[in-house]
Amino acid sequence: GAVVSQHPSRVICKSGTSVKIECRSLDFQATTMFWYRQFPKQSLMLMATSNEGSKATYEQGVEKDKFLINHASLTLSTLTVTSAHPEDSSFYICSASPGGRGNEQFFGPGTRLTVL
Amino acid sequence: QKEVEQDPGPLSVPEGAIVSLNCTYSNSAFQYFMWYRQYSRKGPELLMYTYSSGNKEDGRFTAQVDKSSKYISLFIRDSQPSDSATYLCAMSVSGNTGKLIFGQGTTLQVKP
């Protein structure tokens, strides 16, 4: 149980294009989903928290107009990196929480984004 | 000072050794403590989940929380090469939105 999927697992795009990453909780309903970014040999940096049906809460320093988050249902959240640039290249990981048990989070396998 | 401190290592041990991984923290409001294992280029996998102080055992893994010292540990018995990964501690405040604060992660290598 508690499986979270991400798609795509890897994406390479040209500078200026937009990229959408999907995060799905496969066997539970996620009241809250989180988006993280991870640079090589570094820990996870929380970008934003999203609750189904409401606007995402972004962490300080994260541009909400650049990283668009939509949490359309209790099993799906999407992150769109708009007008991507090489500095946006990173490992993006989502997590999902079923709620009710002290903020336990289950992570997806991550998406490797490379912007040329 | 970071809210959660974790020695990044790397930590190298022979197969079969007992491994001790640790984190310290500064926020006394943390109530939930987790250990995640992350293999290279993969998402973190939840290993242990503990509420408040005490010990929790699951197979070869034991998690300890000492809130008075603001110190948590993960012990791995009979370590295997397949345990080679980065181990991240994470913690959150009771009643929060669910935001986890992560340690930097400790890279562990178990040599056959």
GROMACS .gro file of C-alpha atoms in nm:
model
  228
    1GLY     CA    1   0.000   0.000   0.000
    2ALA     CA    2   0.082   0.373  -0.004
    3VAL     CA    3   0.221   0.388  -0.357
    4VAL     CA    4   0.287   0.717  -0.528
    5SER     CA    5   0.375   0.741  -0.896
    6GLN     CA    6   0.528   1.020  -1.098
    7HIS     CA    7   0.530   1.078  -1.470
    8PRO     CA    8   0.749   1.126  -1.659
    9SER     CA    9   1.053   0.982  -1.483
   10ARG     CA   10   1.286   1.181  -1.701
   11VAL     CA   11   1.238   1.474  -1.936
   12ILE     CA   12   1.475   1.675  -2.151
   13CYS     CA   13   1.348   1.997  -2.299
   14LYS     CA   14   1.467   2.312  -2.467
   15SER     CA   15   1.499   2.639  -2.282
   16GLY     CA   16   1.174   2.837  -2.289
   17THR     CA   17   0.938   2.542  -2.305
   18SER     CA   18   0.699   2.433  -2.032
   19VAL     CA   19   0.705   2.093  -1.869
   20LYS     CA   20   0.426   1.922  -1.677
   21ILE     CA   21   0.495   1.656  -1.413
   22GLU     CA   22   0.217   1.438  -1.275
   23CYS     CA   23   0.199   1.290  -0.927
   24ARG     CA   24  -0.058   1.024  -0.844
   25SER     CA   25  -0.142   0.840  -0.525
   26LEU     CA   26  -0.237   0.494  -0.652
   27ASP     CA   27  -0.397   0.323  -0.354
   28PHE     CA   28  -0.504   0.598  -0.118
   29GLN     CA   29  -0.659   0.940  -0.122
   30ALA     CA   30  -0.413   1.218  -0.058
   31THR     CA   31  -0.556   1.513   0.125
   32THR     CA   32  -0.226   1.690   0.086
   33MET     CA   33   0.049   1.664  -0.171
   34PHE     CA   34   0.392   1.817  -0.158
   35TRP     CA   35   0.646   1.909  -0.422
   36TYR     CA   36   1.017   1.899  -0.351
   37ARG     CA   37   1.329   1.979  -0.542
   38GLN     CA   38   1.659   1.802  -0.483
   39PHE     CA   39   2.002   1.902  -0.609
   40PRO     CA   40   2.283   1.645  -0.631
   41LYS     CA   41   2.408   1.529  -0.292
   42GLN     CA   42   2.169   1.761  -0.114
   43SER     CA   43   1.855   1.707   0.086
   44LEU     CA   44   1.501   1.772  -0.027
   45MET     CA   45   1.385   2.129  -0.048
   46LEU     CA   46   1.012   2.180  -0.009
   47MET     CA   47   0.873   2.396  -0.288
   48ALA     CA   48   0.502   2.396  -0.214
   49THR     CA   49   0.217   2.225  -0.035
   50SER     CA   50  -0.113   2.164  -0.208
   51ASN     CA   51  -0.451   2.058  -0.081
   52GLU     CA   52  -0.716   1.922  -0.311
   53GLY     CA   53  -0.937   2.196  -0.447
   54SER     CA   54  -0.744   2.489  -0.306
   55LYS     CA   55  -0.447   2.700  -0.405
   56ALA     CA   56  -0.101   2.575  -0.328
   57THR     CA   57   0.108   2.727  -0.052
   58TYR     CA   58   0.455   2.811  -0.176
   59GLU     CA   59   0.770   2.824   0.030
   60GLN     CA   60   0.963   3.145   0.052
   61GLY     CA   61   1.171   3.207  -0.257
   62VAL     CA   62   0.970   2.978  -0.483
   63GLU     CA   63   0.806   3.162  -0.774
   64LYS     CA   64   0.444   3.059  -0.791
   65ASP     CA   65   0.405   3.189  -1.146
   66LYS     CA   66   0.695   2.976  -1.261
   67PHE     CA   67   0.603   2.658  -1.078
   68LEU     CA   68   0.231   2.610  -1.131
   69ILE     CA   69   0.068   2.351  -0.910
   70ASN     CA   70  -0.275   2.203  -0.960
   71HIS     CA   71  -0.431   1.954  -0.720
   72ALA     CA   72  -0.738   1.858  -0.919
   73SER     CA   73  -0.840   1.550  -0.725
   74LEU     CA   74  -0.753   1.348  -0.416
   75THR     CA   75  -0.523   1.130  -0.623
   76LEU     CA   76  -0.361   1.370  -0.868
   77SER     CA   77  -0.141   1.676  -0.846
   78THR     CA   78   0.056   1.837  -1.128
   79LEU     CA   79   0.359   2.063  -1.130
   80THR     CA   80   0.419   2.271  -1.441
   81VAL     CA   81   0.756   2.436  -1.484
   82THR     CA   82   0.681   2.728  -1.713
   83SER     CA   83   0.939   2.877  -1.950
   84ALA     CA   84   1.203   2.642  -1.819
   85HIS     CA   85   1.568   2.749  -1.810
   86PRO     CA   86   1.886   2.548  -1.752
   87GLU     CA   87   1.894   2.653  -1.386
   88ASP     CA   88   1.560   2.474  -1.341
   89SER     CA   89   1.732   2.145  -1.417
   90SER     CA   90   1.691   1.932  -1.107
   91PHE     CA   91   1.529   1.626  -0.954
   92TYR     CA   92   1.165   1.697  -0.870
   93ILE     CA   93   0.992   1.470  -0.620
   94CYS     CA   94   0.634   1.471  -0.503
   95SER     CA   95   0.491   1.319  -0.190
   96ALA     CA   96   0.139   1.250  -0.075
   97SER     CA   97  -0.011   1.235   0.269
   98PRO     CA   98  -0.332   1.052   0.354
   99GLY     CA   99  -0.365   1.278   0.654
  100GLY     CA  100  -0.477   1.190   1.003
  101ARG     CA  101  -0.153   1.026   1.113
  102GLY     CA  102   0.089   1.297   1.202
  103ASN     CA  103   0.191   1.408   0.857
  104GLU     CA  104   0.325   1.078   0.726
  105GLN     CA  105   0.431   1.127   0.365
  106PHE     CA  106   0.489   0.878   0.087
  107PHE     CA  107   0.717   0.980  -0.195
  108GLY     CA  108   0.707   0.929  -0.566
  109PRO     CA  109   1.010   0.802  -0.759
  110GLY     CA  110   1.102   1.151  -0.881
  111THR     CA  111   1.137   1.322  -1.218
  112ARG     CA  112   1.473   1.420  -1.359
  113LEU     CA  113   1.437   1.745  -1.554
  114THR     CA  114   1.713   1.859  -1.784
  115VAL     CA  115   1.673   2.192  -1.961
  116LEU     CA  116   1.909   2.247  -2.253
  117GLN     CA  117   2.206   2.689   1.268
  118LYS     CA  118   1.990   2.441   1.075
  119GLU     CA  119   1.676   2.311   1.237
  120VAL     CA  120   1.786   1.954   1.176
  121GLU     CA  121   2.150   1.850   1.168
  122GLN     CA  122   2.271   1.527   1.012
  123ASP     CA  123   2.625   1.423   0.933
  124PRO     CA  124   2.641   1.369   0.556
  125GLY     CA  125   2.915   1.107   0.586
  126PRO     CA  126   2.996   0.908   0.385
  127LEU     CA  127   2.986   0.620   0.629
  128SER     CA  128   3.152   0.298   0.519
  129VAL     CA  129   3.107  -0.028   0.711
  130PRO     CA  130   3.173  -0.397   0.644
  131GLU     CA  131   2.884  -0.629   0.576
  132GLY     CA  132   2.724  -0.755   0.898
  133ALA     CA  133   2.817  -0.449   1.103
  134ILE     CA  134   2.573  -0.257   1.318
  135VAL     CA  135   2.514   0.088   1.173
  136SER     CA  136   2.417   0.390   1.380
  137LEU     CA  137   2.275   0.696   1.209
  138ASN     CA  138   2.184   1.009   1.400
  139CYS     CA  139   2.017   1.347   1.379
  140THR     CA  140   1.992   1.633   1.620
  141TYR     CA  141   1.735   1.907   1.611
  142SER     CA  142   1.667   2.240   1.774
  143ASN     CA  143   1.288   2.275   1.764
  144SER     CA  144   1.137   2.120   2.076
  145ALA     CA  145   0.794   2.130   1.910
  146PHE     CA  146   0.875   1.840   1.678
  147GLN     CA  147   0.652   1.545   1.761
  148TYR     CA  148   0.677   1.313   1.459
  149PHE     CA  149   1.003   1.159   1.351
  150MET     CA  150   1.075   0.964   1.038
  151TRP     CA  151   1.361   0.790   0.865
  152TYR     CA  152   1.369   0.760   0.489
  153ARG     CA  153   1.602   0.560   0.267
  154GLN     CA  154   1.688   0.699  -0.073
  155TYR     CA  155   1.871   0.509  -0.343
  156SER     CA  156   2.051   0.705  -0.610
  157ARG     CA  157   1.811   0.881  -0.848
  158LYS     CA  158   1.504   0.744  -0.670
  159GLY     CA  159   1.244   0.891  -0.441
  160PRO     CA  160   1.277   0.848  -0.063
  161GLU     CA  161   1.122   0.537   0.090
  162LEU     CA  162   0.971   0.556   0.436
  163LEU     CA  163   1.154   0.318   0.672
  164MET     CA  164   1.046   0.413   1.021
  165TYR     CA  165   0.785   0.641   1.169
  166THR     CA  166   0.782   0.735   1.537
  167TYR     CA  167   0.562   0.959   1.742
  168SER     CA  168   0.718   1.133   2.041
  169SER     CA  169   0.991   0.963   2.246
  170GLY     CA  170   1.077   0.596   2.264
  171ASN     CA  171   1.197   0.307   2.056
  172LYS     CA  172   1.048   0.129   1.760
  173GLU     CA  173   1.176  -0.188   1.601
  174ASP     CA  174   1.101  -0.328   1.256
  175GLY     CA  175   1.310  -0.622   1.144
  176ARG     CA  176   1.675  -0.517   1.131
  177PHE     CA  177   1.588  -0.152   1.191
  178THR     CA  178   1.543   0.022   1.526
  179ALA     CA  179   1.449   0.387   1.562
  180GLN     CA  180   1.508   0.577   1.884
  181VAL     CA  181   1.383   0.919   1.982
  182ASP     CA  182   1.514   1.111   2.282
  183LYS     CA  183   1.319   1.432   2.299
  184SER     CA  184   1.495   1.551   2.613
  185SER     CA  185   1.823   1.553   2.421
  186LYS     CA  186   1.664   1.645   2.086
  187TYR     CA  187   1.836   1.344   1.934
  188ILE     CA  188   1.711   1.065   1.713
  189SER     CA  189   1.885   0.751   1.592
  190LEU     CA  190   1.840   0.473   1.342
  191PHE     CA  191   2.019   0.144   1.400
  192ILE     CA  192   2.064  -0.114   1.129
  193ARG     CA  193   2.164  -0.463   1.243
  194ASP     CA  194   2.341  -0.716   1.025
  195SER     CA  195   2.394  -0.458   0.755
  196GLN     CA  196   2.384  -0.575   0.394
  197PRO     CA  197   2.529  -0.429   0.073
  198SER     CA  198   2.171  -0.361  -0.033
  199ASP     CA  199   2.146  -0.118   0.260
  200SER     CA  200   2.390   0.110   0.079
  201ALA     CA  201   2.191   0.429   0.025
  202THR     CA  202   2.136   0.776   0.164
  203TYR     CA  203   1.937   0.788   0.487
  204LEU     CA  204   1.735   1.098   0.560
  205CYS     CA  205   1.583   1.188   0.891
  206ALA     CA  206   1.271   1.401   0.886
  207MET     CA  207   1.047   1.550   1.148
  208SER     CA  208   0.736   1.759   1.182
  209VAL     CA  209   0.542   1.955   1.438
  210SER     CA  210   0.213   1.821   1.570
  211GLY     CA  211  -0.084   1.998   1.423
  212ASN     CA  212   0.117   2.148   1.140
  213THR     CA  213   0.015   2.140   0.775
  214GLY     CA  214   0.231   1.837   0.730
  215LYS     CA  215   0.554   2.011   0.643
  216LEU     CA  216   0.854   1.788   0.699
  217ILE     CA  217   1.193   1.923   0.790
  218PHE     CA  218   1.467   1.701   0.651
  219GLY     CA  219   1.822   1.644   0.756
  220GLN     CA  220   2.091   1.660   0.492
  221GLY     CA  221   2.108   1.283   0.466
  222THR     CA  222   2.386   1.039   0.550
  223THR     CA  223   2.537   0.832   0.271
  224LEU     CA  224   2.599   0.475   0.383
  225GLN     CA  225   2.811   0.220   0.202
  226VAL     CA  226   2.811  -0.141   0.318
  227LYS     CA  227   3.104  -0.330   0.173
  228PRO     CA  228   3.075  -0.704   0.105
   0.00000   0.00000   0.00000
